Short mmCIF file of C-alpha atoms in Angstrom, two decimals:
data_model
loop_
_atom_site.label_atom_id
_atom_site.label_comp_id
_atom_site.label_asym_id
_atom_site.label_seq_id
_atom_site.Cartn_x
_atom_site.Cartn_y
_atom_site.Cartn_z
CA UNK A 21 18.02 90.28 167.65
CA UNK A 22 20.91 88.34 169.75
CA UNK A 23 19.91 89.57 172.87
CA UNK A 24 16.10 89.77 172.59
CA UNK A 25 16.47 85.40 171.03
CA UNK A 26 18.87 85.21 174.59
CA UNK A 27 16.77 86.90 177.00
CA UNK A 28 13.60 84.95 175.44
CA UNK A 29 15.62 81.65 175.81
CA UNK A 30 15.67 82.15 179.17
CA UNK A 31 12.62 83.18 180.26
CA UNK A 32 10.95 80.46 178.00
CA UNK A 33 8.72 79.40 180.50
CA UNK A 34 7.41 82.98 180.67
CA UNK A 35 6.57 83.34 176.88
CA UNK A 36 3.24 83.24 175.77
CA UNK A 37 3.21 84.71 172.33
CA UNK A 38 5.61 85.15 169.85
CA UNK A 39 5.55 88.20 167.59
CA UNK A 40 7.23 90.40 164.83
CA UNK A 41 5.69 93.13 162.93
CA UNK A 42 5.67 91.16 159.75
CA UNK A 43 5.70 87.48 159.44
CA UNK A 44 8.90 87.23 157.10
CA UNK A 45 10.69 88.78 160.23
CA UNK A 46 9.91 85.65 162.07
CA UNK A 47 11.03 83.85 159.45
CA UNK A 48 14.47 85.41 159.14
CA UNK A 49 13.60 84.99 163.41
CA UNK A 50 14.09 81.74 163.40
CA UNK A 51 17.32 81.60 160.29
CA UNK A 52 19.32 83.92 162.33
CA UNK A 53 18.47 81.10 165.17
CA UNK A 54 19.66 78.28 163.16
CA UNK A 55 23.00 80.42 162.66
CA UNK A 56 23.68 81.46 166.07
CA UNK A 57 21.88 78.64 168.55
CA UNK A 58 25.25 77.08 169.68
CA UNK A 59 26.43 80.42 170.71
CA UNK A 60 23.57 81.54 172.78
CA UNK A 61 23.72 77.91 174.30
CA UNK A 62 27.08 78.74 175.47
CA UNK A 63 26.41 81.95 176.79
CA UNK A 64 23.80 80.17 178.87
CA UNK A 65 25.66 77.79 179.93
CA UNK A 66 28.63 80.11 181.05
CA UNK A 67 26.18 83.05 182.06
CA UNK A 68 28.45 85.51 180.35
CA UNK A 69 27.06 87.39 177.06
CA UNK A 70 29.22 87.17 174.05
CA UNK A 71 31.79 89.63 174.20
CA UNK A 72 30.60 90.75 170.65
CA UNK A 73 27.98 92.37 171.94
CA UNK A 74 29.36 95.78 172.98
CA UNK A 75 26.75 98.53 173.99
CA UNK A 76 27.22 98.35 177.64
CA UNK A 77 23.78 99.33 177.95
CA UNK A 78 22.46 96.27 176.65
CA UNK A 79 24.99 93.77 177.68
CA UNK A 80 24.19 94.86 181.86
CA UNK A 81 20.37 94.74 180.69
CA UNK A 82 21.01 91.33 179.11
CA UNK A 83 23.29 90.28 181.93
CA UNK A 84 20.91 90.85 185.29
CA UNK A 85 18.36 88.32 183.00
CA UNK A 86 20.60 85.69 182.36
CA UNK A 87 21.84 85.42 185.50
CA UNK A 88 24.28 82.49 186.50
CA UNK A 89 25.08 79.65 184.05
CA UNK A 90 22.06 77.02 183.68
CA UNK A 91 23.71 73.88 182.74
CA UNK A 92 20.11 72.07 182.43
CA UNK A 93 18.64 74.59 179.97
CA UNK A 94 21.30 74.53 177.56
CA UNK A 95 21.52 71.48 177.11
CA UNK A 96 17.81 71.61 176.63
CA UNK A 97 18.06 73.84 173.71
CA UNK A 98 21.19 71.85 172.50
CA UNK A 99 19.18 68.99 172.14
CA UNK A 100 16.33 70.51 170.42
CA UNK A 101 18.05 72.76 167.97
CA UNK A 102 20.71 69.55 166.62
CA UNK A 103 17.52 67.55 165.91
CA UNK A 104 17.31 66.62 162.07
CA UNK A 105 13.95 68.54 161.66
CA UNK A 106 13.51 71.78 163.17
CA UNK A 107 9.49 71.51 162.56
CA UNK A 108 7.46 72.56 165.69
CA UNK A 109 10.51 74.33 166.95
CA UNK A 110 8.73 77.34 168.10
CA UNK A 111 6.74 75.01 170.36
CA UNK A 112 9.65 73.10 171.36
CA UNK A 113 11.63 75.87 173.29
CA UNK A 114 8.43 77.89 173.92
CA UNK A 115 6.33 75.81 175.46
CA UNK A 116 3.41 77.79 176.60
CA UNK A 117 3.68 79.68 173.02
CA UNK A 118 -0.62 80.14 172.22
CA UNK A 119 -0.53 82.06 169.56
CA UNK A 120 2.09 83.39 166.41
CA UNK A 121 1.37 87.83 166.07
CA UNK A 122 2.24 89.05 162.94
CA UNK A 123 1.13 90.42 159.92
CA UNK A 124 0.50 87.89 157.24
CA UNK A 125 -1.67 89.10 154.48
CA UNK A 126 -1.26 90.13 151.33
CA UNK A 127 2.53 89.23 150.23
CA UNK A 128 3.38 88.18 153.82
CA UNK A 129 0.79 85.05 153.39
CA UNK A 130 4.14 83.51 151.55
CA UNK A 131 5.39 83.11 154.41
CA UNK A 132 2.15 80.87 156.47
CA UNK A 133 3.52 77.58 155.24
CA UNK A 134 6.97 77.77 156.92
CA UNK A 135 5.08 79.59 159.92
CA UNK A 136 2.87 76.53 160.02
CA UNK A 137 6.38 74.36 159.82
CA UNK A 138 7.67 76.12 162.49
CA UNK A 139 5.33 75.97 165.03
CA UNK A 140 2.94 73.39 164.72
CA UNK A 141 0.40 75.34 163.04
CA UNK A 142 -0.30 77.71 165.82
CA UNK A 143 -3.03 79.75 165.65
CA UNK A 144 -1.75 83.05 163.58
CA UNK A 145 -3.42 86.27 164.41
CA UNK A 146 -2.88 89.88 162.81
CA UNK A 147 -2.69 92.40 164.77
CA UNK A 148 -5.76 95.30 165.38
CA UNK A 149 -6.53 97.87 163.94
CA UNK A 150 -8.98 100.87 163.80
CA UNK A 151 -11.35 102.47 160.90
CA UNK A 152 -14.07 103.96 160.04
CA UNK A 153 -15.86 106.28 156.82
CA UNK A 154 -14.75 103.36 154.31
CA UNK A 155 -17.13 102.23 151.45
CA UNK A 156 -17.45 98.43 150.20
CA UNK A 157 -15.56 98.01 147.10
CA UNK A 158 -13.28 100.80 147.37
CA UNK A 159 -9.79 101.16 147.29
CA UNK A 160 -7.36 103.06 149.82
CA UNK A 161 -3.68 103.85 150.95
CA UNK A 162 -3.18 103.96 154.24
CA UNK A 163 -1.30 107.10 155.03
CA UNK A 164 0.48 107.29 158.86
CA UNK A 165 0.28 110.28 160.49
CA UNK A 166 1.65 112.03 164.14
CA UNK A 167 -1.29 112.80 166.39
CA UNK A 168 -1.49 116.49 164.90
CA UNK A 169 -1.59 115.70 161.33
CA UNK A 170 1.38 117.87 160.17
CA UNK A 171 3.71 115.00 159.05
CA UNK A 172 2.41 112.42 157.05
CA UNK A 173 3.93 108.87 155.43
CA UNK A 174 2.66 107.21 152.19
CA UNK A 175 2.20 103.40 153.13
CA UNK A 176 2.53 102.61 149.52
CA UNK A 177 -0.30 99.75 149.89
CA UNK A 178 -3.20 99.49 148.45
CA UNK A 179 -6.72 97.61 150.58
CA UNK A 180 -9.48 97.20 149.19
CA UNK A 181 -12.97 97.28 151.45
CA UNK A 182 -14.49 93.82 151.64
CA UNK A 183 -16.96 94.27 154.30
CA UNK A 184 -18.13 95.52 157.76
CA UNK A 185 -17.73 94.38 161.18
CA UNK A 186 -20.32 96.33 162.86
CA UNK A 187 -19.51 99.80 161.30
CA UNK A 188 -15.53 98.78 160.99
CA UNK A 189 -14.09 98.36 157.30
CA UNK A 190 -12.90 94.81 156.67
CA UNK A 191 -9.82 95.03 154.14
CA UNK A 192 -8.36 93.00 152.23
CA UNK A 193 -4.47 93.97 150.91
CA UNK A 194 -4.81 94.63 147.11
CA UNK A 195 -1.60 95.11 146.41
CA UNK A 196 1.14 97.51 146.28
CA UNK A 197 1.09 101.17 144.79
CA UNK A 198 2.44 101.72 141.29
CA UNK A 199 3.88 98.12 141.30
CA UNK A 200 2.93 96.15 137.86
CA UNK A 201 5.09 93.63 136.28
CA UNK A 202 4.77 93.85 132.35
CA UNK A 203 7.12 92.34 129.41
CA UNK A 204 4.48 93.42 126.82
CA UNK A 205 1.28 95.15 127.93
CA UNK A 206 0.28 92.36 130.48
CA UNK A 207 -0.15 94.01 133.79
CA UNK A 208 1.07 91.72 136.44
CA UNK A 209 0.42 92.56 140.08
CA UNK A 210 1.86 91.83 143.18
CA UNK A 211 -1.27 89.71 143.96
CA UNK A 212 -0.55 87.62 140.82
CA UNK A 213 2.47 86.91 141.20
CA UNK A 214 1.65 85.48 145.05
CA UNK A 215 -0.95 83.51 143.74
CA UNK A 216 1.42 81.72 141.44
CA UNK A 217 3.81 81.28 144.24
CA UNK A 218 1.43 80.11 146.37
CA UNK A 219 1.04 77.25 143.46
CA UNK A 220 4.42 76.86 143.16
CA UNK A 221 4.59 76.15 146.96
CA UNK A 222 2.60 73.50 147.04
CA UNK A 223 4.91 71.77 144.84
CA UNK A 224 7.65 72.45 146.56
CA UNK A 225 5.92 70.86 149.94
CA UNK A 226 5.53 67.54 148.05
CA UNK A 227 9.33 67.33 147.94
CA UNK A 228 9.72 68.64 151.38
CA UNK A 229 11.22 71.84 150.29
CA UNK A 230 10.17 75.13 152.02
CA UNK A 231 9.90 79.04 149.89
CA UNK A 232 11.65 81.41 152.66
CA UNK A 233 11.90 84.51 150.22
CA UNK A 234 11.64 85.47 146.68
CA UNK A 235 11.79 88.27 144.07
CA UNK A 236 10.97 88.70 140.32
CA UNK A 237 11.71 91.06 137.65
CA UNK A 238 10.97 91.23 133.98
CA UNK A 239 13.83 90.39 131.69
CA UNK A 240 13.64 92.24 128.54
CA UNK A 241 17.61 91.29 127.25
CA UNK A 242 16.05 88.41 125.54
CA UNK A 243 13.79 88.31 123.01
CA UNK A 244 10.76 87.92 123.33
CA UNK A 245 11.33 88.99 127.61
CA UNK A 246 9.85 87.19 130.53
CA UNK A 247 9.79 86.91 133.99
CA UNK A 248 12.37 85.63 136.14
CA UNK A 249 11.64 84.63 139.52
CA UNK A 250 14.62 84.34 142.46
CA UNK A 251 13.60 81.71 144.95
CA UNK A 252 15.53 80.74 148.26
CA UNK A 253 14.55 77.47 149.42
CA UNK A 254 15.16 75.38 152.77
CA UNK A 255 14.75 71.80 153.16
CA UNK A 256 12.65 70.78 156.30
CA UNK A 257 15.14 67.84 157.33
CA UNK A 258 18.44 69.55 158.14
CA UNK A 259 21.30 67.77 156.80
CA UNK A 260 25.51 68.41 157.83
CA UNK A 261 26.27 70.39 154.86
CA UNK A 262 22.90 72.72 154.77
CA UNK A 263 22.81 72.10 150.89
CA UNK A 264 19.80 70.87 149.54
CA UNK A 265 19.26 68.85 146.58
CA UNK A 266 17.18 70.09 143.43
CA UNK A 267 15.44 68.29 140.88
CA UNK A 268 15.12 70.02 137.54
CA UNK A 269 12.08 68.18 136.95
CA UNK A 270 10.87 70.00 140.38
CA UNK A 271 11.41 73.27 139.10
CA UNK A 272 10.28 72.45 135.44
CA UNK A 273 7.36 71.74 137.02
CA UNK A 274 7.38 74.78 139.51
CA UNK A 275 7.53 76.96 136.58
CA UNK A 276 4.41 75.44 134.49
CA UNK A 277 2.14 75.73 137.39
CA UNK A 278 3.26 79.27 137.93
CA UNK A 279 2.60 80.02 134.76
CA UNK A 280 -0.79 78.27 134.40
CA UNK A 281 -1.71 80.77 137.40
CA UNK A 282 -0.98 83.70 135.96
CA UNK A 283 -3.45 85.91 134.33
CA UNK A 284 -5.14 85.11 131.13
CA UNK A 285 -3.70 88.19 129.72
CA UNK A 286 0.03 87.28 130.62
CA UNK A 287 -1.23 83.23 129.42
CA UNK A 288 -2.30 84.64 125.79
CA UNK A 289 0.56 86.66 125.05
CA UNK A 290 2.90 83.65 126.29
CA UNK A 291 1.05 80.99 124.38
CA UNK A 292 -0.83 81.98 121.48
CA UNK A 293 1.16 85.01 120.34
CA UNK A 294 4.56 84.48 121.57
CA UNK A 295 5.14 87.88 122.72
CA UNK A 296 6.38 86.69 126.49
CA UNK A 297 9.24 83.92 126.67
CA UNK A 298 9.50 80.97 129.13
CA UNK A 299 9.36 81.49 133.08
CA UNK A 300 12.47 81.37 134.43
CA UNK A 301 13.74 80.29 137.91
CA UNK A 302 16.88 81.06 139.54
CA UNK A 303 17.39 79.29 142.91
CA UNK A 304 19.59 81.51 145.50
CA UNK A 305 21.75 80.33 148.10
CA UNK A 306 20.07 80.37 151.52
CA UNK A 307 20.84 83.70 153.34
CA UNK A 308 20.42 85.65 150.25
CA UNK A 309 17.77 87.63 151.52
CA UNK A 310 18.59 87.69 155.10
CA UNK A 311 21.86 89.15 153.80
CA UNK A 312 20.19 91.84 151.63
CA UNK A 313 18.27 93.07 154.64
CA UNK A 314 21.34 93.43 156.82
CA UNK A 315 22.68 95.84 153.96
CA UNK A 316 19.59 98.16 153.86
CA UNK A 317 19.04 98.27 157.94
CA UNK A 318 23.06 98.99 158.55
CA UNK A 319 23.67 100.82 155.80
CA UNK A 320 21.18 103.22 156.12
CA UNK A 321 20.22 103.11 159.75
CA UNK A 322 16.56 101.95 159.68
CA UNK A 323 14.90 99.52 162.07
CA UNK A 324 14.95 95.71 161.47
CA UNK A 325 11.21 95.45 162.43
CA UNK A 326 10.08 98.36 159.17
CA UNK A 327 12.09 96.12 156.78
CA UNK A 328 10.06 94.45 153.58
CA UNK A 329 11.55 92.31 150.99
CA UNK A 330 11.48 93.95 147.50
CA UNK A 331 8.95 91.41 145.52
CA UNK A 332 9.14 93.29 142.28
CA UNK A 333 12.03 94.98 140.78
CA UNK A 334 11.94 97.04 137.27
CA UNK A 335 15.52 97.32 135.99
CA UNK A 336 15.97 100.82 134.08
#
């Protein structure tokens, strides 16, 4: 991610898109920028690569496109990365960026707001796809195969058929296979529990607060259980410490309108019968996430660009 954030640094002028695979990999994109912008402004500004970086491969690769030291465009990229607000700062070192690629439906769409923040609210396009023999209404797991057939991957989500574009299915994600959130006999779906983000977001925008990642599980060590949501949050003014301030009030209030858009089902049981306790949120320090990926790619070997955030965990 070093290298590809160096060699795009300096080639800005070339750079018409930006895209990930997913949009929470932007996201973490643009984090892993705010850590490591001084750095890559010095290696510009020396024209060596950071000795870090040790796969020789790479670092010659790296090396023939960054060329001799450029003065000018460091301190270009100085200047806009130690501004207060980092909003529009996709646009700001990319400035013939058109267009954000990356997948952002379903529980990705958490992650439009800070997109929007980002880059000026850029147009955001999905990538293509091809289908065909669907039926409106239905439901269907996409399953990945090699060009012969013989090895085959279980996506593990669920679309649902919504329409045609000439004789092309139009999907719309579901949500994810076998994953249901349930303290009593609610079922809770990964689509619920976005839409009461997506509430809980809005709230957090009025204080100028931004939702970068999240999880949930059900806590059943208390009695009656309920749900406890992990949120890491980012202010969108930068400040010399990187803490951020929270209001309990804020996330009183977070929690109510999360809970007022959750399904009736999970509303009567929590209300009228008592069987589900009080929402809980636990705010995590920022990183959290970004930090929990790192473990899963190095520890097991996989790539950076197939990694999803857990958004539901069942504790056994």
């Amino acid at each position: 991610m070093y290298c590809q954030l160096l060699c795009g640094l300096v080639q800005r002028d070339e750079v018409v898109s930006v895209d990930a695979p997913f949009a929470s990999l932007l996201v973490q994109v643009i984090h892993f920028l705010g850590n490591y912008w001084k750095e890559l402004c010095s290696n510009i500004r020396s024209g060596h690569v950071s000795k870090w970086i040790t796969d020789l491969t790479c670092r010659d690769s790296v090396s023939l496109i960054l060329g001799e030291l450029n003065l000018e465009l460091a301190d270009l990229i100085e200047y806009e990365c130690g501004q207060e607000s980092w909003q529009g700062i996709i646009s700001r070192l990319w400035p013939k960026t058109k267009c954000i690629e990356a997948i952002a439906t379903g529980t990705m769409a958490q992650y439009i707001p800070a997109l929007e923040f980002y880059s000026n609210k850029l147009p955001l396009v999905s990538r293509t796809y091809a289908s065909s023999e669907a039926f409106f209404g239905g439901y269907y797991e996409p399953l990945v195969t090699n060009y012969s057939g013989l090895h085959r991957c279980r996506v593990g989500d669920v679309l649902q058929v919504t329409g045609f574009y000439n004789n092309t299915p139009q999907f719309r994600f579901a949500r994810r296979k076998n994953t249901v959130l349930s303290i009593y006999v609610e079922p809770t779906t990964e689509e619920d529990l976005l839409k009461a983000l997506t509430s809980a977001t809005v709230v957090l925008e009025s204080s100028d607060l931004i939702l970068t990642g999240f999880t949930c599980f059900g806590d059943v060590s208390t009695v009656p259980g309920h749900y406890v949501f992990y949120l890491e949050l980012k202010a969108k003014v930068n400040n010399s410490t990187g803490d951020i301030l929270l209001d309990n009030k804020l996330l009183v209030e977070c929690c109510c309108v999360m809970e007022e858009s959750l399904t009736s089902i999970y509303r009567h049981f929590r209300a009228k019968d008592g069987f589900i306790g009080a929402l809980e949120i636990r705010v995590v320090e920022q990183g959290t996430f970004d930090s929990l990926m790192e473990y899963y790619v190095v520890s097991r070997g996989s790539s950076i660009s197939q990694y999803k955030d857990t958004y539901m965990h069942k504790l056994c």
